[in-house]
Amino acid sequence: MVFIELAIALLVLKFIVDKFKSFRNARRAYRLGCKPLRCPDRNDPFGWRAVRDRRKAMKDHRFPVHQGMQMDQVGKNPHTILKRYPLMEVIMTRDPENIKTILATQVSHWELGQVRRDLFSEHAGRGLHTLEGQAWKNSRSRIRPQFSQASIGNLGLFERHEQDLLLKLAPGTDGWTSTTDLQPLFLRMTLDVITEFIYGQSVYSLNSSSQRALSGSGRGTPPNVENFARCVDEVTDYVASVSPYGKWYKYIPARHFKQSRATVRALVDWYVDRAVEQAATKSEKEPSTSSGFVILDELAKLTDDKLWLRNETLSLLLAGQGPTASLIVWLFYHLARNPSVYHKLRLVILEELGTESGVEHITLHKLRACGLLQNCIHEALRLGSVVPNTARSAACDTTLPHGGGPEGTDPVFVPKGSIVFLAMFSLHHRADIWGEDVEEFKPERWDGRDRTWEFNPFGGGPRACIGQQFAITEVSYVAVRLIQQFDDIQFMDDPGTILYNTNIHNKSATGVKVRLHRSQAE
């Protein structure tokens, strides 16, 4: 009986505290000229219907589309809304000015939030993508120089792993490959590239013979390298699956996640141990024995803190591999659905970058200068939105310029601790910005179009993705090399509604099932 009375008393106290906070926030909002947000869940005060609808959208592989439909329910200018879930409320926005305010102009008013910091630290530790304040500035100042033009321009890195990809795309006697799902191949290839770029040695998930041949420099074979790719996937999938539960994620069973995390960390620690030992025994003037630029080797010159090196490099790996793979996936998904664009792009590539035998003619400058190629990549980024959502928490009482009032044009008061979801997919699919043909793959829409906050695939402001140019370069190179060597493409899946596998990144729920025709010598 005592426990029941105590529970009732706590509920009453919470009700009183919430009412007081609501009254205080309303007074502050009034003084600042702010108006309340509109909410599509008026008949769902506890948020249970929102949870049900979210689960259905995820099951139907339409979750990012579902977010936009929720906003459309509130009337004029439906670009910032309040969403209710059990035990929490969140703000959702696809307004460019609001996004600019959060990521750039009032960045000091916002932080990642405790839940995101804790959740992402579960698998990557305290690194660049989970740190705040001065610790984040210190980390970024060390990491950012590693993504110089010289380091990302090592096209030989991409060529080595593109050759492994080609081995999986052997054509038959008629010149056509069998029906192949490109998505898992791209996921593995980007993992191979990023591990070599960061650690100086690829895990060769696409090439089992090279993987078996791996051996350490006086340290033996890297541990569990054959399971690394699978464990990276399992770690990422776990984090994505529990993130909707907020701070309650800690109560969800995580045995398989912990086993996979241990495998990933063991291999990364092996790389780190080797790099620290080499840095300690090598003079500063002694040239590197690596065949190319290696991020870990450069960082090991700055510190011998093995935990820091593990956290930072693992953070870069997990943040860099997924979005890059997703971008290549969406590029070839839409090229396969639009073969006329594929053929036009191939003609441009052969003219500007040469034939398949002319690898030496491909340069970083030429890749960036190939207008149609970059337009296709931007359009794939827009339609696919490889990072469909990101979130911030208000570090203090603050405001957003739009979203309040009956037409959504008035400023909004945002109390400290409020969570705001930046719905990038929904932003990139706004018909009032991109036109009534917003769902069509039209690279020409980028001719003469300036980059603004209406297009935000890699974030913006001080925390913009430092690896975005590396990702674009990798995608550009791989696309050029594949298109040089295959003169035709057939989409072998249902050409109907596009389905999304949305976790941390946005992938195709149906893969990229195609047939490719090997070109004759040009």
Short mmCIF file of C-alpha atoms in Angstrom, two decimals, residues 65-411:
data_model
loop_
_atom_site.label_atom_id
_atom_site.label_comp_id
_atom_site.label_asym_id
_atom_site.label_seq_id
_atom_site.Cartn_x
_atom_site.Cartn_y
_atom_site.Cartn_z
CA VAL A 65 8.55 9.07 -46.66
CA HIS A 66 6.30 8.62 -43.62
CA GLN A 67 8.10 11.48 -41.85
CA GLY A 68 7.24 13.86 -44.67
CA MET A 69 3.62 12.71 -44.70
CA GLN A 70 3.36 13.49 -40.99
CA MET A 71 4.42 17.06 -41.62
CA ASP A 72 2.02 17.45 -44.53
CA GLN A 73 -0.92 16.85 -42.16
CA VAL A 74 -0.70 20.20 -40.35
CA GLY A 75 -1.71 22.60 -43.16
CA LYS A 76 0.19 25.55 -44.62
CA ASN A 77 4.00 25.62 -44.48
CA PRO A 78 4.12 22.16 -42.87
CA HIS A 79 7.84 22.13 -42.33
CA THR A 80 8.27 22.12 -38.53
CA ILE A 81 6.01 20.15 -36.19
CA LEU A 82 5.77 18.73 -32.69
CA LYS A 83 5.67 14.92 -32.42
CA ARG A 84 4.50 13.10 -29.31
CA TYR A 85 5.84 9.73 -28.25
CA PRO A 86 5.40 7.89 -24.94
CA LEU A 87 7.37 9.73 -22.23
CA MET A 88 8.81 12.29 -24.68
CA GLU A 89 8.10 14.96 -27.25
CA VAL A 90 10.34 15.90 -30.16
CA ILE A 91 10.41 18.67 -32.73
CA MET A 92 10.81 17.65 -36.35
CA THR A 93 11.89 20.15 -39.00
CA ARG A 94 12.67 20.26 -42.72
CA ASP A 95 12.88 24.06 -42.81
CA PRO A 96 16.24 25.23 -44.26
CA GLU A 97 16.38 28.30 -42.02
CA ASN A 98 15.77 26.23 -38.90
CA ILE A 99 18.45 23.76 -39.95
CA LYS A 100 20.88 26.60 -40.65
CA THR A 101 20.12 28.10 -37.24
CA ILE A 102 20.82 24.83 -35.44
CA LEU A 103 23.95 23.81 -37.35
CA ALA A 104 25.54 27.19 -38.00
CA THR A 105 24.22 30.56 -36.86
CA GLN A 106 23.30 29.55 -33.28
CA VAL A 107 25.43 26.44 -33.02
CA SER A 108 26.43 27.26 -29.41
CA HIS A 109 22.77 26.84 -28.38
CA TRP A 110 22.77 23.21 -29.45
CA GLU A 111 24.54 19.97 -28.57
CA LEU A 112 24.40 16.32 -29.59
CA GLY A 113 22.49 15.37 -26.46
CA GLN A 114 23.27 12.86 -23.75
CA VAL A 115 21.40 9.96 -25.35
CA ARG A 116 23.22 10.27 -28.68
CA ARG A 117 26.58 10.69 -26.96
CA ASP A 118 26.03 7.60 -24.82
CA LEU A 119 24.52 5.46 -27.58
CA PHE A 120 27.16 6.15 -30.22
CA SER A 121 29.89 5.83 -27.61
CA GLU A 122 28.70 2.28 -27.01
CA HIS A 123 30.33 1.19 -30.26
CA ALA A 124 32.83 3.90 -31.22
CA GLY A 125 33.88 5.24 -27.83
CA ARG A 126 34.38 8.92 -27.10
CA GLY A 127 35.58 10.24 -30.43
CA LEU A 128 35.04 13.01 -32.94
CA HIS A 129 31.38 12.19 -33.51
CA THR A 130 30.41 12.01 -29.83
CA LEU A 131 32.53 14.71 -28.18
CA GLU A 132 31.36 18.23 -27.37
CA GLY A 133 32.96 21.57 -26.55
CA GLN A 134 36.72 21.93 -26.24
CA ALA A 135 37.29 18.15 -26.36
CA TRP A 136 35.59 18.07 -29.76
CA LYS A 137 37.63 21.06 -31.00
CA ASN A 138 40.86 19.37 -29.93
CA SER A 139 39.86 16.14 -31.67
CA ARG A 140 38.80 17.86 -34.88
CA SER A 141 42.00 19.91 -35.03
CA ARG A 142 43.95 16.64 -35.10
CA ILE A 143 41.68 14.76 -37.51
CA ARG A 144 40.83 17.42 -40.09
CA PRO A 145 44.34 17.86 -41.57
CA GLN A 146 44.36 14.15 -42.42
CA PHE A 147 41.70 14.81 -45.10
CA SER A 148 43.86 17.08 -47.24
CA GLN A 149 43.61 17.08 -51.02
CA ALA A 150 46.87 15.13 -51.19
CA SER A 151 45.51 12.33 -49.00
CA ILE A 152 42.14 11.98 -50.73
CA GLY A 153 43.68 12.18 -54.20
CA ASN A 154 45.36 8.76 -53.96
CA LEU A 155 43.26 7.23 -56.73
CA GLY A 156 45.35 4.08 -56.73
CA LEU A 157 43.68 3.17 -53.43
CA PHE A 158 40.29 3.08 -55.13
CA GLU A 159 41.62 1.27 -58.21
CA ARG A 160 42.97 -1.64 -56.16
CA HIS A 161 39.60 -2.38 -54.61
CA GLU A 162 37.64 -1.61 -57.76
CA GLN A 163 39.55 -4.47 -59.35
CA ASP A 164 38.31 -6.79 -56.59
CA LEU A 165 34.79 -5.56 -57.33
CA LEU A 166 35.19 -6.38 -61.02
CA LEU A 167 36.06 -9.97 -60.15
CA LYS A 168 32.51 -10.30 -58.80
CA LEU A 169 31.05 -8.98 -62.06
CA ALA A 170 32.41 -11.45 -64.59
CA PRO A 171 30.26 -11.51 -67.76
CA GLY A 172 29.07 -14.61 -69.58
CA THR A 173 29.77 -15.52 -73.19
CA ASP A 174 27.11 -13.05 -74.35
CA GLY A 175 28.89 -10.21 -72.55
CA TRP A 176 26.20 -9.87 -69.85
CA THR A 177 26.69 -10.56 -66.17
CA SER A 178 24.15 -12.66 -64.33
CA THR A 179 21.60 -10.77 -62.24
CA THR A 180 23.67 -9.31 -59.43
CA ASP A 181 22.80 -7.28 -56.36
CA LEU A 182 25.37 -4.48 -56.30
CA GLN A 183 24.46 -3.25 -52.83
CA PRO A 184 26.35 -5.86 -50.74
CA LEU A 185 29.32 -5.57 -53.11
CA PHE A 186 29.47 -1.80 -52.65
CA LEU A 187 29.17 -2.19 -48.88
CA ARG A 188 32.14 -4.54 -48.82
CA MET A 189 34.24 -2.54 -51.26
CA THR A 190 33.86 0.70 -49.28
CA LEU A 191 34.83 -1.16 -46.10
CA ASP A 192 37.96 -2.44 -47.82
CA VAL A 193 38.84 1.07 -49.00
CA ILE A 194 38.26 2.80 -45.66
CA THR A 195 40.21 0.23 -43.65
CA GLU A 196 43.23 0.62 -45.92
CA PHE A 197 42.93 4.42 -45.85
CA ILE A 198 42.70 4.56 -42.05
CA TYR A 199 44.83 1.59 -40.96
CA GLY A 200 47.18 1.02 -43.89
CA GLN A 201 45.88 -2.50 -44.41
CA SER A 202 42.54 -3.51 -45.89
CA VAL A 203 40.37 -6.25 -44.42
CA TYR A 204 39.73 -7.45 -48.01
CA SER A 205 36.12 -8.44 -47.39
CA LEU A 206 35.61 -8.66 -51.18
CA ASN A 207 38.71 -10.76 -51.80
CA SER A 208 38.92 -13.88 -49.67
CA SER A 209 42.30 -14.94 -51.06
CA SER A 210 43.88 -11.62 -50.12
CA GLN A 211 42.15 -11.81 -46.75
CA ARG A 212 43.66 -15.22 -46.03
CA ALA A 213 47.08 -13.93 -47.01
CA LEU A 214 47.02 -11.12 -44.47
CA SER A 215 49.83 -11.28 -41.98
CA GLY A 216 51.17 -8.82 -39.49
CA SER A 217 54.57 -7.23 -39.43
CA GLY A 218 56.11 -9.41 -36.73
CA ARG A 219 52.79 -9.70 -34.94
CA GLY A 220 51.07 -12.56 -36.76
CA THR A 221 47.66 -12.49 -38.42
CA PRO A 222 45.10 -9.76 -37.55
CA PRO A 223 42.45 -11.23 -35.21
CA ASN A 224 39.07 -12.26 -36.64
CA VAL A 225 39.57 -10.37 -39.88
CA GLU A 226 37.20 -12.77 -41.64
CA ASN A 227 34.37 -11.74 -39.30
CA PHE A 228 35.08 -8.03 -39.28
CA ALA A 229 32.64 -6.99 -42.03
CA ARG A 230 29.76 -8.95 -40.51
CA CYS A 231 30.44 -7.56 -37.04
CA VAL A 232 30.59 -3.97 -38.32
CA ASP A 233 27.14 -4.50 -39.85
CA GLU A 234 25.76 -6.00 -36.64
CA VAL A 235 27.11 -3.17 -34.49
CA THR A 236 25.61 -0.52 -36.77
CA ASP A 237 22.27 -2.32 -37.01
CA TYR A 238 22.03 -2.62 -33.22
CA VAL A 239 22.65 1.08 -32.64
CA ALA A 240 20.03 1.97 -35.24
CA SER A 241 17.47 -0.47 -33.81
CA VAL A 242 17.65 0.83 -30.24
CA SER A 243 18.01 4.55 -30.97
CA PRO A 244 14.21 5.20 -31.09
CA TYR A 245 13.97 4.13 -27.43
CA GLY A 246 16.04 7.09 -26.22
CA LYS A 247 17.55 6.71 -22.78
CA TRP A 248 15.71 3.40 -22.29
CA TYR A 249 17.95 1.67 -24.85
CA LYS A 250 20.20 0.53 -21.98
CA TYR A 251 17.53 -1.95 -20.87
CA ILE A 252 17.39 -3.75 -24.23
CA PRO A 253 19.36 -7.06 -24.40
CA ALA A 254 22.64 -6.55 -26.24
CA ARG A 255 24.58 -9.83 -25.99
CA HIS A 256 25.18 -10.21 -29.75
CA PHE A 257 26.03 -6.53 -30.06
CA LYS A 258 28.68 -6.82 -27.35
CA GLN A 259 30.21 -9.87 -29.01
CA SER A 260 30.38 -8.09 -32.37
CA ARG A 261 31.74 -4.94 -30.76
CA ALA A 262 34.50 -6.98 -29.11
CA THR A 263 35.48 -8.44 -32.49
CA VAL A 264 35.61 -5.01 -34.13
CA ARG A 265 37.61 -3.48 -31.28
CA ALA A 266 40.07 -6.39 -31.19
CA LEU A 267 41.05 -5.85 -34.81
CA VAL A 268 41.24 -2.07 -34.42
CA ASP A 269 43.38 -2.47 -31.29
CA TRP A 270 45.72 -4.74 -33.25
CA TYR A 271 46.19 -2.01 -35.86
CA VAL A 272 46.68 0.62 -33.15
CA ASP A 273 49.27 -1.43 -31.24
CA ARG A 274 51.26 -1.93 -34.42
CA ALA A 275 51.11 1.77 -35.38
CA VAL A 276 52.18 2.97 -31.91
CA GLU A 277 55.12 0.54 -31.87
CA GLN A 278 56.23 1.63 -35.32
CA ALA A 279 55.94 5.32 -34.41
CA ALA A 280 58.05 4.76 -31.30
CA THR A 281 60.86 3.07 -33.19
CA LYS A 282 60.88 5.32 -36.26
CA SER A 283 62.61 8.69 -36.31
CA GLU A 284 60.64 11.69 -37.53
CA LYS A 285 62.91 12.00 -40.59
CA GLU A 286 62.57 8.34 -41.54
CA PRO A 287 60.21 7.92 -44.50
CA SER A 288 57.06 5.85 -44.13
CA THR A 289 57.18 2.28 -45.42
CA SER A 290 53.53 2.50 -46.42
CA SER A 291 52.66 2.65 -50.10
CA GLY A 292 50.29 5.55 -49.43
CA PHE A 293 48.87 7.93 -46.88
CA VAL A 294 47.64 6.20 -43.68
CA ILE A 295 45.57 8.16 -41.17
CA LEU A 296 46.49 6.00 -38.18
CA ASP A 297 50.22 6.39 -38.86
CA GLU A 298 49.84 10.16 -38.95
CA LEU A 299 47.80 10.24 -35.74
CA ALA A 300 50.27 7.94 -33.98
CA LYS A 301 52.93 10.60 -34.59
CA LEU A 302 50.83 12.98 -32.47
CA THR A 303 50.03 10.71 -29.51
CA ASP A 304 50.62 7.24 -28.12
CA ASP A 305 47.25 7.22 -26.35
CA LYS A 306 45.93 3.90 -27.66
CA LEU A 307 42.37 4.42 -26.43
CA TRP A 308 42.18 7.79 -28.17
CA LEU A 309 43.57 6.29 -31.38
CA ARG A 310 41.07 3.43 -31.24
CA ASN A 311 38.10 5.71 -30.59
CA GLU A 312 38.98 8.25 -33.27
CA THR A 313 39.80 5.79 -36.03
CA LEU A 314 36.81 3.58 -35.26
CA SER A 315 34.59 6.65 -35.29
CA LEU A 316 35.95 7.60 -38.70
CA LEU A 317 35.47 4.08 -40.01
CA LEU A 318 31.85 3.74 -38.92
CA ALA A 319 30.95 7.27 -40.03
CA GLY A 320 32.76 7.01 -43.36
CA GLN A 321 31.94 3.57 -44.70
CA GLY A 322 28.14 3.57 -44.42
CA PRO A 323 27.31 6.90 -46.13
CA THR A 324 29.81 6.29 -48.94
CA ALA A 325 28.41 2.84 -49.66
CA SER A 326 24.84 4.17 -49.55
CA LEU A 327 25.71 6.92 -52.02
CA ILE A 328 27.19 4.48 -54.56
CA VAL A 329 24.13 2.27 -54.05
CA TRP A 330 21.67 5.07 -54.80
CA LEU A 331 23.72 6.34 -57.75
CA PHE A 332 23.62 2.99 -59.54
CA TYR A 333 20.07 2.29 -58.39
CA HIS A 334 18.83 5.40 -60.18
CA LEU A 335 21.14 4.98 -63.17
CA ALA A 336 19.76 1.45 -63.62
CA ARG A 337 16.19 2.77 -63.46
CA ASN A 338 17.12 5.48 -65.96
CA PRO A 339 19.29 3.77 -68.61
CA SER A 340 19.14 6.80 -70.93
CA VAL A 341 20.98 8.81 -68.28
CA TYR A 342 23.49 5.96 -67.88
CA HIS A 343 24.22 5.96 -71.61
CA LYS A 344 24.54 9.76 -71.72
CA LEU A 345 26.87 9.73 -68.73
CA ARG A 346 28.99 7.01 -70.32
CA LEU A 347 29.51 9.08 -73.46
CA VAL A 348 30.63 12.04 -71.35
CA ILE A 349 32.98 9.87 -69.28
CA LEU A 350 34.61 8.32 -72.36
CA GLU A 351 35.11 11.78 -73.84
CA GLU A 352 36.41 13.52 -70.72
CA LEU A 353 38.10 10.70 -68.79
CA GLY A 354 39.05 8.16 -71.42
CA THR A 355 38.36 4.48 -71.97
CA GLU A 356 38.78 1.61 -69.55
CA SER A 357 42.40 1.17 -70.59
CA GLY A 358 43.28 4.78 -69.83
CA VAL A 359 43.35 4.74 -66.03
CA GLU A 360 46.30 7.12 -66.03
CA HIS A 361 44.11 9.83 -67.57
CA ILE A 362 41.82 9.95 -64.52
CA THR A 363 42.79 12.70 -62.09
CA LEU A 364 41.11 14.27 -59.09
CA HIS A 365 40.70 17.50 -61.04
CA LYS A 366 39.04 15.74 -63.99
CA LEU A 367 36.65 13.86 -61.70
CA ARG A 368 35.52 17.08 -60.07
CA ALA A 369 35.27 18.88 -63.41
CA CYS A 370 33.01 16.24 -64.98
CA GLY A 371 29.76 18.17 -64.68
CA LEU A 372 27.27 15.45 -65.55
CA LEU A 373 28.96 12.97 -63.22
CA GLN A 374 28.79 15.41 -60.30
CA ASN A 375 25.19 16.27 -61.15
CA CYS A 376 24.28 12.58 -61.05
CA ILE A 377 26.00 12.19 -57.67
CA HIS A 378 24.19 15.25 -56.25
CA GLU A 379 20.87 13.95 -57.52
CA ALA A 380 21.53 10.52 -55.98
CA LEU A 381 22.43 12.26 -52.71
CA ARG A 382 19.20 14.25 -52.84
CA LEU A 383 16.90 11.34 -53.61
CA GLY A 384 18.65 8.83 -51.38
CA SER A 385 19.61 11.18 -48.53
CA VAL A 386 22.22 8.77 -47.22
CA VAL A 387 21.94 10.30 -43.73
CA PRO A 388 18.15 10.76 -43.64
CA ASN A 389 17.97 12.32 -40.18
CA THR A 390 20.18 13.87 -37.59
CA ALA A 391 19.31 15.26 -34.18
CA ARG A 392 20.31 17.99 -31.77
CA SER A 393 19.39 18.85 -28.21
CA ALA A 394 18.88 22.41 -26.99
CA ALA A 395 21.77 23.29 -24.65
CA CYS A 396 19.81 26.28 -23.32
CA ASP A 397 16.44 27.95 -23.80
CA THR A 398 16.50 29.13 -27.41
CA THR A 399 14.33 29.79 -30.46
CA LEU A 400 13.89 28.69 -34.05
CA PRO A 401 12.86 31.23 -36.71
CA HIS A 402 9.99 29.23 -38.23
CA GLY A 403 7.30 26.72 -37.29
CA GLY A 404 5.04 28.58 -34.89
CA GLY A 405 1.50 29.84 -35.31
CA PRO A 406 -1.35 28.67 -37.53
CA GLU A 407 0.69 29.06 -40.73
CA GLY A 408 4.06 27.93 -39.39
CA THR A 409 5.81 31.22 -40.16
CA ASP A 410 6.30 32.54 -36.61
CA PRO A 411 9.31 31.83 -34.38
#
